Structures are given as structure tokens and as C-alpha cells.
Short mmCIF file of C-alpha atoms in Angstrom, two decimals:
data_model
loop_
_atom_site.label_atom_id
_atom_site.label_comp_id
_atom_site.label_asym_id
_atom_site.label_seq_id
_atom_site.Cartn_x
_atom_site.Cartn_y
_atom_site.Cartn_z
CA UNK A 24 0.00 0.00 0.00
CA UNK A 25 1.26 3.42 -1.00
CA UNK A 26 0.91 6.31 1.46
CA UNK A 27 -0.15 9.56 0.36
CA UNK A 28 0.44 12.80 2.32
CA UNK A 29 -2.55 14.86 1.55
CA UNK A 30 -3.04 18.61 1.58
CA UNK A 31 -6.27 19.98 1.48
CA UNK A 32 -6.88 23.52 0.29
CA UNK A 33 -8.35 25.76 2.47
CA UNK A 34 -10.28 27.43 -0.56
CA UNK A 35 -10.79 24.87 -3.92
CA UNK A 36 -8.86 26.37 -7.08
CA UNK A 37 -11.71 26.54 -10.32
CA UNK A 38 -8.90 25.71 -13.14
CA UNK A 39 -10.08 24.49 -16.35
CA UNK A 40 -6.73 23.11 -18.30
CA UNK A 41 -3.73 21.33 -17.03
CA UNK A 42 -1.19 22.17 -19.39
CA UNK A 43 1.87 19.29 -19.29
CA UNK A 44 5.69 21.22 -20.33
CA UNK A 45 8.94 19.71 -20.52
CA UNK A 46 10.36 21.39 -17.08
CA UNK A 47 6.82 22.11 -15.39
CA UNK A 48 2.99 21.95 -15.21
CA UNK A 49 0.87 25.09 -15.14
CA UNK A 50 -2.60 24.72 -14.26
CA UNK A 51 -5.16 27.48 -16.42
CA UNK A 52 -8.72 28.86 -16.00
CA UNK A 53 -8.99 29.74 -19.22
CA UNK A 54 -6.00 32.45 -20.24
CA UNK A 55 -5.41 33.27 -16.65
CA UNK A 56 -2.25 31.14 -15.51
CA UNK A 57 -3.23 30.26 -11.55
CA UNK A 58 -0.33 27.60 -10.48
CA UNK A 59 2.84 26.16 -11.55
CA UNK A 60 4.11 22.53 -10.28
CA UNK A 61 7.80 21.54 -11.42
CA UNK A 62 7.35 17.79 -10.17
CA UNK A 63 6.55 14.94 -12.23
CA UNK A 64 2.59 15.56 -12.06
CA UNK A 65 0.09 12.79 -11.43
CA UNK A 66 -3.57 14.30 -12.27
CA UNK A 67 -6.50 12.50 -10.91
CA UNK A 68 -10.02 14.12 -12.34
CA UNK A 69 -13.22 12.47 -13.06
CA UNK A 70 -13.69 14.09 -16.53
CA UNK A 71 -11.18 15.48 -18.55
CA UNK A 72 -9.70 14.95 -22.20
CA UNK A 73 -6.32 15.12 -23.62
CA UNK A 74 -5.65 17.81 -26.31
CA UNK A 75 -2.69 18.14 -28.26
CA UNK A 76 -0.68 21.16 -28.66
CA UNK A 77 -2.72 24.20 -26.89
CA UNK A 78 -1.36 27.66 -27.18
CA UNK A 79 -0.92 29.37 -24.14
CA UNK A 80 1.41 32.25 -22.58
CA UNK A 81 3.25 31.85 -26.67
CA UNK A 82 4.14 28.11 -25.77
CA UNK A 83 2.39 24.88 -26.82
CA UNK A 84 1.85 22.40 -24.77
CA UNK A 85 -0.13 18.96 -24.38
CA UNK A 86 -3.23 19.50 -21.92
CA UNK A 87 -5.51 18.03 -20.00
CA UNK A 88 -9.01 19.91 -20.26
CA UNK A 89 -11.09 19.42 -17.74
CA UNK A 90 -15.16 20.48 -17.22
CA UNK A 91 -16.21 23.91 -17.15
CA UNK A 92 -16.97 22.77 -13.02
CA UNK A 93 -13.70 21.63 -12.16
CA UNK A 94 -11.26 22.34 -8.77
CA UNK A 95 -8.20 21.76 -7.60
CA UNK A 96 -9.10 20.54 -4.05
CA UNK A 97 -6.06 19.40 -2.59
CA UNK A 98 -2.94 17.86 -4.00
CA UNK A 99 -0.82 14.81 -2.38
CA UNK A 100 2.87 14.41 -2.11
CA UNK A 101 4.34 10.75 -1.98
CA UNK A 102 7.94 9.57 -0.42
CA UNK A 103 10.58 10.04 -3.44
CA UNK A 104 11.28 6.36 -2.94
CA UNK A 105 8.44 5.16 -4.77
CA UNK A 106 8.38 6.45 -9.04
CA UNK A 107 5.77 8.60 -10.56
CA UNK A 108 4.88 4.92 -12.30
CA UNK A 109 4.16 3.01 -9.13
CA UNK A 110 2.44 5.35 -7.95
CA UNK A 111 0.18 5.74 -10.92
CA UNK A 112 -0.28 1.84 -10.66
CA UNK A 113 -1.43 2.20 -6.75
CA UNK A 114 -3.76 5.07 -7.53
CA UNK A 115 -5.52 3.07 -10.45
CA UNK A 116 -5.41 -0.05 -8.17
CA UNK A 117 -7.37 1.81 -5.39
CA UNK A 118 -4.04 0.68 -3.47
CA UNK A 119 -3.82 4.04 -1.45
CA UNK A 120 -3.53 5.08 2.27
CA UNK A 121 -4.03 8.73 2.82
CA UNK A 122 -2.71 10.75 6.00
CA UNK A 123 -3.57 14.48 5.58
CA UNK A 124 -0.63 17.17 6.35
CA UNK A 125 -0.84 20.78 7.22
CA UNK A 126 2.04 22.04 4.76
CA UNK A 127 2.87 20.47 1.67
CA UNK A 128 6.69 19.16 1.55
CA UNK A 129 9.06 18.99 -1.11
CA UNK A 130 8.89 15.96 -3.59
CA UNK A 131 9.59 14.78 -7.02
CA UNK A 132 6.16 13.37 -8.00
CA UNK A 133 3.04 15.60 -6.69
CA UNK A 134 -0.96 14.21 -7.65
CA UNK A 135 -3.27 16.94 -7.97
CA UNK A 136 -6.80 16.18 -7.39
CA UNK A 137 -9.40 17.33 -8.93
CA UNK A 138 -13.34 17.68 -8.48
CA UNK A 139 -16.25 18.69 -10.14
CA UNK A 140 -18.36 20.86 -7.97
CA UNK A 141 -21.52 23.13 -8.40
CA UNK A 142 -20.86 26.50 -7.16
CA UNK A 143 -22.62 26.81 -4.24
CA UNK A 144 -20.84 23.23 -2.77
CA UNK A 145 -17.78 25.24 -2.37
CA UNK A 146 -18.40 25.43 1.00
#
């Protein structure tokens, strides 16, 4: 069983496209640029597609676009003994123990989740 540190956000993020570079991952609501990750980034969202080069900021990247309702609610950090690859496995094999943190920490491979909410379940 992996364990996942979790950090919860105090307020959920609305973002709309996860846009994948070589060096980092920036995370969009529309144009607006609202985050930037430069771990290896493990995404887990309910609905989203994967688009081939999207134009933003001048630089194309591959994205993840996710529902007009989407939030970043939290993100996890995992010990930098286990690779982005195992721990993609364990997440898709429901093989996951979560302890939630108060700060995040520093690690190579960060999973962002993800939610669809309604507006007015923000809260």
C-alpha cells in the first residue's frame, strides 16, 4: 500500500486546463495562468480529455481539459522512494492510504486532485 500525504486547500482552485511542459505543469482557467508545479505531475479528475498542442502564454503544450466545473481541491505528495509509475499503478489499483498534512513538503512526483463541484458546494 502506498501512502499519500494529503493537503487539502483551504479554498478549492476553479482551473479548467492542465497544461503538461517539458520542465513544469501550469494549471489554467482559461488564459489566466493560476499555479505552476515543477514535479513529475500525477492528475487524478473524473472528466477530462487530452488535447494536443494548446497555445498558451506563446508556448504549446499537451493538456488536460477538464469540465467547465472543475477544482483543484487538494494535492498529495508521496515519499521520493516510490516512481511517478508506481504510484500511478497504486492510484488506479485503489491501493492508497491517505494521511492528511498541514504544509505540503518537497517531492519529485506531486498528484493533484481534482473535483467537479456546483458552485454553491464550495463550502
Amino acid at each position: 500500500m502506498m501512502k499519500v500525504f494529503y493537503y487539502p486547500l483551504k479554498t478549492p482552485v476553479k482551473v479548467n486546463v492542465l497544461a503538461a511542459g517539458a520542465k513544469h505543469t501550469k494549471l489554467f482557467l482559461d488564459d489566466q495562468e493560476l499555479l505552476t508545479f515543477h514535479e513529475v505531475i500525477i492528475p487524478v479528475a473524473e472528466k477530462s480529455r487530452l488535447v494536443e498542442n494548446v497555445e498558451r502564454e506563446g508556448n504549446i503544450y499537451d493538456a488536460l481539459v477538464l469540465t467547465e466545473l472543475t477544482y483543484l481541491t487538494g494535492y498529495g505528495m508521496i515519499e521520493d522512494t516510490i516512481s511517478p509509475q508506481e504510484a500511478v499503478k497504486a492510484i488506479e489499483e485503489n491501493d492508497v492510504e491517505f494521511e492528511e498534512v498541514d504544509k505540503p513538503f518537497d517531492t519529485q512526483t506531486r498528484i493533484l486532485y481534482f473535483e467537479e463541484k456546483l458552485a454553491d458546494s464550495l463550502h
